[in-house]
Coordinates of C-alpha atoms and ligand atoms in Angstrom, one line a residue:
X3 CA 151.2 144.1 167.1
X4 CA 147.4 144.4 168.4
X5 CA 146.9 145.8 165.2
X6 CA 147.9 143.2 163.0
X7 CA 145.7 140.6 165.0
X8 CA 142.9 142.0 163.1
X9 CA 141.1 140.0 160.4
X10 CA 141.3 141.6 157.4
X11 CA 138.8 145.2 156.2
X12 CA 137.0 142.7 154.4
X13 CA 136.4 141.0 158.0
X14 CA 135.6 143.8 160.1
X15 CA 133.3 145.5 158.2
X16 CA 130.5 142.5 157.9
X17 CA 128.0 143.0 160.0
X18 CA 127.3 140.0 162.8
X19 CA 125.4 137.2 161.6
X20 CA 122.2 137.7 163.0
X21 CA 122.1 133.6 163.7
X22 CA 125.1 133.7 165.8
X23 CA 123.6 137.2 167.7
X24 CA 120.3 135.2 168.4
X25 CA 122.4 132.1 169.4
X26 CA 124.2 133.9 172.4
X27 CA 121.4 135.4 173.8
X28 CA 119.5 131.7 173.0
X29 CA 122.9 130.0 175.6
X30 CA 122.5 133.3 178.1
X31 CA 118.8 132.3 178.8
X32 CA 119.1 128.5 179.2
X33 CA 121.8 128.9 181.5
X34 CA 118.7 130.8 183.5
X35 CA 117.0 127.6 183.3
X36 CA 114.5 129.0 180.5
X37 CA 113.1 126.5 178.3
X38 CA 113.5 127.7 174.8
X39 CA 110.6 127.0 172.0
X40 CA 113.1 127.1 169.0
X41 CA 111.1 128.8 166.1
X42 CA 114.4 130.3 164.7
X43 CA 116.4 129.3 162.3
X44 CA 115.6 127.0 159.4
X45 CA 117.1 123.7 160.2
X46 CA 114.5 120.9 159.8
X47 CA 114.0 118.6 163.4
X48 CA 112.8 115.6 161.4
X49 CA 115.6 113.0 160.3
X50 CA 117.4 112.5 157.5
X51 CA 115.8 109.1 156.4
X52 CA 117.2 106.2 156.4
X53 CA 117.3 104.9 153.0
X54 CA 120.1 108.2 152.8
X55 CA 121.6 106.4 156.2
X56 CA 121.8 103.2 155.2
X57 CA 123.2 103.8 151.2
X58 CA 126.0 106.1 153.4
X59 CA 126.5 103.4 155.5
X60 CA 127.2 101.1 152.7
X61 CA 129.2 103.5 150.7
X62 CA 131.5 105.0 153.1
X63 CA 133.0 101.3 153.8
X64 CA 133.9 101.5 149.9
X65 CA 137.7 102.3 150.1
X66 CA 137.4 103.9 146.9
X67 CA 135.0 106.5 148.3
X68 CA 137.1 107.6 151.1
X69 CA 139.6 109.4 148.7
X70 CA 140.1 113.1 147.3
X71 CA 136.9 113.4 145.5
X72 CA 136.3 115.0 142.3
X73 CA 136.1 118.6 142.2
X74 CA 132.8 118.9 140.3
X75 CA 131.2 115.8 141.8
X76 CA 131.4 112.1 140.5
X77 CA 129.9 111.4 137.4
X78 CA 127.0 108.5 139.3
X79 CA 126.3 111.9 141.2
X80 CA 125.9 114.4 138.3
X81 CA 123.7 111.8 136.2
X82 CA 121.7 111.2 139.0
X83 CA 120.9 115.1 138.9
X84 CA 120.3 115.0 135.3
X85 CA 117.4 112.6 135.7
X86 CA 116.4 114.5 138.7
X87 CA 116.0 117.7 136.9
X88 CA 114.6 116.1 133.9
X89 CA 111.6 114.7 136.1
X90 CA 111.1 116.9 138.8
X91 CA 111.4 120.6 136.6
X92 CA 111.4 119.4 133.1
X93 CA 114.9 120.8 132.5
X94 CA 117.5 119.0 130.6
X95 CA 120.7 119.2 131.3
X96 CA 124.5 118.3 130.0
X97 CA 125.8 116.4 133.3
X98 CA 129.1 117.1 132.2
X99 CA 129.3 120.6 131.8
X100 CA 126.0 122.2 133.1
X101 CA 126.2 120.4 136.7
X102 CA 128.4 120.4 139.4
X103 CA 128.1 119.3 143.2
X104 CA 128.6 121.4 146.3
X105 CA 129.6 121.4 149.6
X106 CA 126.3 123.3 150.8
X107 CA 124.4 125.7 148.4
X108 CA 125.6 128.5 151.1
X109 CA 129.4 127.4 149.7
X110 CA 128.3 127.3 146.1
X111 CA 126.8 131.4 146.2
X112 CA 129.9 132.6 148.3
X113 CA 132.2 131.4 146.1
X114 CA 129.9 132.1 143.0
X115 CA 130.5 136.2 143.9
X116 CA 133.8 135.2 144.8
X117 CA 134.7 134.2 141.1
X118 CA 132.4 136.6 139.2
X119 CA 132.2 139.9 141.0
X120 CA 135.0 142.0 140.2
X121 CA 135.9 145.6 142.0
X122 CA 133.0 148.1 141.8
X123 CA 130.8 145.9 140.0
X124 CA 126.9 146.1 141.1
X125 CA 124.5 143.0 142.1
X126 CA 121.1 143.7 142.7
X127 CA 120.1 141.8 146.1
X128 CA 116.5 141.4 147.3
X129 CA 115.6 142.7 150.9
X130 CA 114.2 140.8 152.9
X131 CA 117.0 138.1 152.1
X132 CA 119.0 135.6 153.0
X133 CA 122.2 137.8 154.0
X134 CA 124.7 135.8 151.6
X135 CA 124.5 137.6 148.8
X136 CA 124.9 141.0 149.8
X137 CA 127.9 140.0 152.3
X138 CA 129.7 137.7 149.7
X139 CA 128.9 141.2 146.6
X140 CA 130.9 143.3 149.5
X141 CA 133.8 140.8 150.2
X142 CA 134.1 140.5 146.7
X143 CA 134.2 144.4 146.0
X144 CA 131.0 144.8 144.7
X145 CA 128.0 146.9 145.7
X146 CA 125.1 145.4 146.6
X147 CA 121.8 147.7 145.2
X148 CA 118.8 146.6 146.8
X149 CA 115.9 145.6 145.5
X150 CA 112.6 146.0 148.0
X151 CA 110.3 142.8 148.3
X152 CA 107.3 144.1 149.3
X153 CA 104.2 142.4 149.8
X154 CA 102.2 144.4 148.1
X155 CA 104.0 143.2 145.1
X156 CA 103.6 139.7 146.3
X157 CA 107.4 139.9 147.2
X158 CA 108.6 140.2 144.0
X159 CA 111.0 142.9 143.0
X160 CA 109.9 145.6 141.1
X161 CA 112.3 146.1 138.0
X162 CA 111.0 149.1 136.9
X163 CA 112.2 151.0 139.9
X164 CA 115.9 149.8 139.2
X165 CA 117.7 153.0 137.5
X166 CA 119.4 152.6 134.4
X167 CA 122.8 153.7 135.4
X168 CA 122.3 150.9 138.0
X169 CA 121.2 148.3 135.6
X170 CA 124.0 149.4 133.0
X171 CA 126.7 148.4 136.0
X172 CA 124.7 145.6 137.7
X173 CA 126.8 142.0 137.0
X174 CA 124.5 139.7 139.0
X175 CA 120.6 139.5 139.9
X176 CA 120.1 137.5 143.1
X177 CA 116.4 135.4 143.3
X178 CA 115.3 133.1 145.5
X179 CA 111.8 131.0 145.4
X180 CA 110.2 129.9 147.0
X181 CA 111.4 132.5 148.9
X182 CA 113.0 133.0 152.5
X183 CA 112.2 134.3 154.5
X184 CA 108.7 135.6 153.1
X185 CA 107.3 131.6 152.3
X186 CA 105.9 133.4 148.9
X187 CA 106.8 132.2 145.4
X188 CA 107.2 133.6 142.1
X189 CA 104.9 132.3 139.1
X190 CA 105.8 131.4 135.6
X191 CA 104.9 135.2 134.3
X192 CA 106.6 136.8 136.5
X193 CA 109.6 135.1 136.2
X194 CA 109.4 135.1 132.8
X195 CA 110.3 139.2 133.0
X196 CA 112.9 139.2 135.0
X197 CA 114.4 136.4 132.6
X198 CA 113.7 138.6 129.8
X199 CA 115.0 142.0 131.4
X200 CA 118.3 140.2 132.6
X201 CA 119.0 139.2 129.0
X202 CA 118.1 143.1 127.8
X203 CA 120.5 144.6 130.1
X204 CA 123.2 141.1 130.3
X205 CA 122.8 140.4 133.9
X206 CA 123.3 137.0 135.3
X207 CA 120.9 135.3 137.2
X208 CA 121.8 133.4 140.1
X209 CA 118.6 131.7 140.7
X210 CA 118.8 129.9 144.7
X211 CA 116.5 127.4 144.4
X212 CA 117.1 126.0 148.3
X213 CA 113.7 125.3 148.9
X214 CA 112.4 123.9 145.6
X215 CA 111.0 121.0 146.5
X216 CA 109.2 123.0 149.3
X217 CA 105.5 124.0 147.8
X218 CA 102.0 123.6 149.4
X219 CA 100.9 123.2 145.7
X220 CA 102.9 120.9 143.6
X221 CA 102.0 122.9 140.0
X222 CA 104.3 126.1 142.0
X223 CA 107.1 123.5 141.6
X224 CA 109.9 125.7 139.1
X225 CA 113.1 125.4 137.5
X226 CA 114.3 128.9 136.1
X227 CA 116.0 126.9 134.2
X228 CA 112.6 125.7 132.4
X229 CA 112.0 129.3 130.8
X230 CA 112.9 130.4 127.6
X231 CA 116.4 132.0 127.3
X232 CA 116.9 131.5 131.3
X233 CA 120.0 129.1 130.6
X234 CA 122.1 131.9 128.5
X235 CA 122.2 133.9 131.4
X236 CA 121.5 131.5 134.9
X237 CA 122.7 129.7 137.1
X238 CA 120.6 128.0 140.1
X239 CA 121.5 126.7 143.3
X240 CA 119.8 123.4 144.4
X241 CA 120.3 122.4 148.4
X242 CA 119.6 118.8 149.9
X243 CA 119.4 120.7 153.4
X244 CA 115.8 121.1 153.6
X245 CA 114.7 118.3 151.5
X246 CA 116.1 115.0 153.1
X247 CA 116.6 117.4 156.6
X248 CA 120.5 116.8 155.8
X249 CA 121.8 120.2 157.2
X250 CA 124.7 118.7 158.3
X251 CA 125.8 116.5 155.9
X252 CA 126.9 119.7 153.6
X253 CA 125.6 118.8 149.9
X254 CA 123.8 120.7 147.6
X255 CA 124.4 121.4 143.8
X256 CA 124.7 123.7 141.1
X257 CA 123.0 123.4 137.8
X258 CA 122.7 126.1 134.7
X259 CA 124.7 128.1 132.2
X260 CA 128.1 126.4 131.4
X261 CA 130.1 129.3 131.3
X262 CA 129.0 130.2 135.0
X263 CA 129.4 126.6 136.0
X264 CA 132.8 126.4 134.6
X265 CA 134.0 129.7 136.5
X266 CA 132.5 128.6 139.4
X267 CA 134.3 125.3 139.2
X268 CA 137.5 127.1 138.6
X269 CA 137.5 129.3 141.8
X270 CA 136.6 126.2 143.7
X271 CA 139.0 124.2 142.7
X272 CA 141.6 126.4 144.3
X273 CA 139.4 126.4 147.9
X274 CA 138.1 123.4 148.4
X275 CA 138.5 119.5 147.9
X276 CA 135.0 118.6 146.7
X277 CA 132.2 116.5 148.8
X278 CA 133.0 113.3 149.9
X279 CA 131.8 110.8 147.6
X280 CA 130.0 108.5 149.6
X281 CA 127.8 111.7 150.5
X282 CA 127.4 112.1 146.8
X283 CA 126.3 108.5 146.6
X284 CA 124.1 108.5 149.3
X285 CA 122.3 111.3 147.6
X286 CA 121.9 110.2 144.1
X287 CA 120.3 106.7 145.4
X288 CA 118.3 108.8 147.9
X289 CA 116.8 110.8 144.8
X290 CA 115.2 108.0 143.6
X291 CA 112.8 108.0 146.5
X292 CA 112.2 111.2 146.6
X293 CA 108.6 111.6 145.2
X294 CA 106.8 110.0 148.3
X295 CA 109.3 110.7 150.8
X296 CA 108.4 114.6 149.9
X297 CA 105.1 114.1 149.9
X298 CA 105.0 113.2 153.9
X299 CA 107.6 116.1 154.6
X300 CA 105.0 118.5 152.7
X301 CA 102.0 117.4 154.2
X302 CA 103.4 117.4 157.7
X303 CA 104.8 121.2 157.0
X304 CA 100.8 121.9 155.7
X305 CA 99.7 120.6 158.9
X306 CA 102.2 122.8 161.4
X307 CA 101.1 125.5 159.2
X308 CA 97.9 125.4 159.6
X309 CA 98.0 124.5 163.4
X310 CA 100.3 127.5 163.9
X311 CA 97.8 130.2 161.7
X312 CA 95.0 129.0 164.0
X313 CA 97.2 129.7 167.0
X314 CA 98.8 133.1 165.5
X315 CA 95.6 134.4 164.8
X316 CA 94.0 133.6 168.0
X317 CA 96.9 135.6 169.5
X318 CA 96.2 138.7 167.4
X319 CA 98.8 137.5 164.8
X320 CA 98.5 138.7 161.3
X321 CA 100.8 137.3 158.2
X322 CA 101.4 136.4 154.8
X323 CA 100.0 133.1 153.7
X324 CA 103.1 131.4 152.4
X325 CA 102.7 129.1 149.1
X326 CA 106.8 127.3 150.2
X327 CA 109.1 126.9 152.5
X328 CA 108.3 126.2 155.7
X329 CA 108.5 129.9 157.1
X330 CA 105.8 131.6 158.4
X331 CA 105.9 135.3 158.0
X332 CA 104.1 137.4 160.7
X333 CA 103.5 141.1 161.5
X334 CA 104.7 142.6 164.6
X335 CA 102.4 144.7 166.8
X336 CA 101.9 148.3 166.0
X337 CA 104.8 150.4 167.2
X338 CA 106.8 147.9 168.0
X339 CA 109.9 146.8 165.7
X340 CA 111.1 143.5 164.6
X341 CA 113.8 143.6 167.5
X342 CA 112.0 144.5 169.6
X343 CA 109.4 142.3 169.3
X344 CA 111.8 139.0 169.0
X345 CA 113.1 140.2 172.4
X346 CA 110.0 140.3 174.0
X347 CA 108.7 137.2 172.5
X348 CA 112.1 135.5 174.1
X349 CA 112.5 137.1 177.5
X350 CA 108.7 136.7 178.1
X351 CA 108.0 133.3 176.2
X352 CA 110.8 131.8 175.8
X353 CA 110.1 131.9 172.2
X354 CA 113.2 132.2 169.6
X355 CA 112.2 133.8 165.9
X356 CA 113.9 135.9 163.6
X357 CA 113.7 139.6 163.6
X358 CA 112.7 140.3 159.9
X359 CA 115.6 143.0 160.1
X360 CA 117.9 139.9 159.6
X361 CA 116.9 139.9 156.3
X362 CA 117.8 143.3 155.5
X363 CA 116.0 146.8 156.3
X364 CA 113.1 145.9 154.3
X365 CA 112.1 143.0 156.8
X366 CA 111.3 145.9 159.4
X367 CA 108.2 145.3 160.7
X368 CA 107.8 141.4 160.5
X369 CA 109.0 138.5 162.5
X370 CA 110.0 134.8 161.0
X371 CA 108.5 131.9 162.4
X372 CA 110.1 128.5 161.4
X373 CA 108.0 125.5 161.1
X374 CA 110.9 123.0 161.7
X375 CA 109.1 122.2 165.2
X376 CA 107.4 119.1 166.6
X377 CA 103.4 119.6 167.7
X378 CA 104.4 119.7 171.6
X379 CA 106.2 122.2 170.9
X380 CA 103.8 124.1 168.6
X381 CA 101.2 123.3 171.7
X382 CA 103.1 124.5 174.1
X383 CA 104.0 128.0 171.8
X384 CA 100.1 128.3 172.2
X385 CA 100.2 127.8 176.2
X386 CA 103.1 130.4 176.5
X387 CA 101.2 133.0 174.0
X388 CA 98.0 132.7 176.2
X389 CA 99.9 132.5 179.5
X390 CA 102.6 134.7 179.5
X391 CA 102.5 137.4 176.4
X392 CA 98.3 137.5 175.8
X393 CA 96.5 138.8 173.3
X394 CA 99.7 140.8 171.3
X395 CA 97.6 143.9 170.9
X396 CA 96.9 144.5 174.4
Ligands
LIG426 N1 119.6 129.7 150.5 C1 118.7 130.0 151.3 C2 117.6 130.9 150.9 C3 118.7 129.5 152.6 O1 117.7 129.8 153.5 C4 119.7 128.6 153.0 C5 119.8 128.0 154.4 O2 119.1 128.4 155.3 C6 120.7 128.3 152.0 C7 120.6 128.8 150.8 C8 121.9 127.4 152.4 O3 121.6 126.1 152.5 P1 122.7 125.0 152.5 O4 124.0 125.6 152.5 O5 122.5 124.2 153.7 O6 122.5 124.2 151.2

């Protein structure tokens, strides 16, 4: 009977997700008494604002909004991301068959392997990366082939090193820029050859675009969608998580190719129920704020960053200079791995980050610091470097 208790192969076989591994050892420590500096994982600590609160408030009294909702999102919703995409990435777009509303951009990718990945078939997935896409390839029978991001390439893979019998098999290309958890971005030019090498060798291109809205420098700003032949062959992930801090809320949206839309659309329909409308609402009024609303969250990200590479460095630090996101990057001390050194920076700092190894094996060597932290807290991160780790190459 024990047996049969068991989730499924499928199950078993995923390895833990590293957020919940860092989470229990996070709840062992506070019960100490330990006061954690949360640099961990990526969930903004600023508020969703409240012109999203109050156009929820109003819409969720709407009896109308409180039923089933449409599967691919309601139609205000969609045409309020058409306009979006028009003037924020130049992209126009059918809101009828190239857009449809998630529950979460995490949703959206799962069950975009889900309906496209058959037995055997390979993706290419970038390492360091966030670990959907290789877990969802292997639940859905597929093989994940790596692709190194290295930063000597500027994180970008390198297609030449993919070998042919690999790209002959490969179904789907994972990208994500700006990029987690590196904070680099991918230019026009370069994006412009993977584009063209999917097409050569048929690949789709599932394109998470999560953090968008999330550049230093608004001319790094990027559709895929915006490049020539990019919409026979992509499909991009949008997220409202990190731009109006509305992890919780669960909305994000898919935009591209209408064949990919309308598969994905078709495996969700037999999962899920849609996002409830007045969420969907809430959103597309919220979008038409969003120019200076984003401007503030930017600049306040550009100022963290800058405080924390002043602190970092004085500590010995070294990392990449991010261009998005608001992930900082940083090298771990010489002989020392990424495990390691999150472990020591949380049982002698209190300090949580996220061992690059998280990311996949490529991320060996590097630890992710999150910016989603108040200035106390960023003052106090330099008080506990000073005071209880030192200088990190001593
Ligand atoms: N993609 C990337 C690269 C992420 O880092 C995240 C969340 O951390 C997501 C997608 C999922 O975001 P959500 O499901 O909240 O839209």
């Amino acid at each position: 009977m024990a047996n049969k208790l068991k989730p499924a192969r499928r199950v078993e076989t995923l390895p833990p997700y590293i957020f919940k591994e860092i989470d229990d050892r996070k709840r062992a420590l506070t019960a100490t008494g330990t006061k954690l500096l949360n640099f961990g994982i990526g969930d903004p600590d600023l508020p969703t604002p409240d012109f999203i609160i109050n156009a929820m408030d109003r819409e969720m009294r709407k009896t109308t909004n409180q039923k089933y909702p449409a599967y691919d999102g309601c139609i205000s919703f969609r045409k309020a991301i058409a306009a979006y995409m028009k003037t924020r990435f130049g992209v126009s777009l059918d809101f009828d068959s190239e857009i449809m509303a998630l529950i979460g951009s995490k949703e959206g990718l799962a069950h975009f392997s889900w309906a496209f990945i058959d037995e055997g078939d390979v993706t290419l997935v970038p390492d360091p990366g966030y670990p959907v896409y290789g877990n969802t390839t292997c639940f859905s029978g597929g093989e994940p082939f790596l692709m190194p991001l290295l930063e000597k390439n500027n994180f970008l893979p390198d297609l030449s090193k993919i070998p042919d019998g690999i790209a002959k098999r490969a179904k789907i290309l994972f990208l994500n820029y700006p990029n987690n958890p590196t904070g680099a971005i991918a230019e026009k030019e370069s994006l412009q050859a993977i584009v063209d090498w999917a097409r050569k060798h048929e690949v789709i291109i599932v394109y998470d675009a999560a953090y968008a809205e999330l550049t230093f420098d608004a001319e790094d700003r990027l559709s895929i969608l915006a490049l020539p032949g990019a919409r026979d062959i992509a499909i991009e992930f949008h997220s409202f998580s990190k731009i109006f801090n509305m992890t919780g809320w669960r909305i994000g949206f898919a935009v591209g190719n209408k064949s990919l839309i309308s598969g994905l659309l078709k495996m969700k329909t037999n999962v899920d129920s849609g996002v409830f409308e007045a969420v969907q609402l809430a959103c597309a009024q919220g979008l038409e704020q969003i120019g200076p609303f984003l401007e503030k969250q930017i600049a306040t990200y550009r100022d963290r960053l800058n405080e924390m590479k002043n602190i970092l460095t004085h500590a010995g630090f070294s990392f990449y200079q991010p261009r998005g996101t608001f992930y900082l990057w940083t090298k771990c001390p010489p002989k020392m791995t990424s495990a390691e050194w999150t472990l020591k920076l949380l049982e002698k700092g209190g300090i949580v980050t996220t061992p690059g190894t998280g990311f996949g094996k490529y991320g060996e060597g590097y630890v992710r610091f999150a910016l989603t932290q108040p200035q106390e807290t960023i003052y106090e991160l330099e008080s506990r470097l000073k005071n209880q780790l030192g200088n990190i190459h001593d």
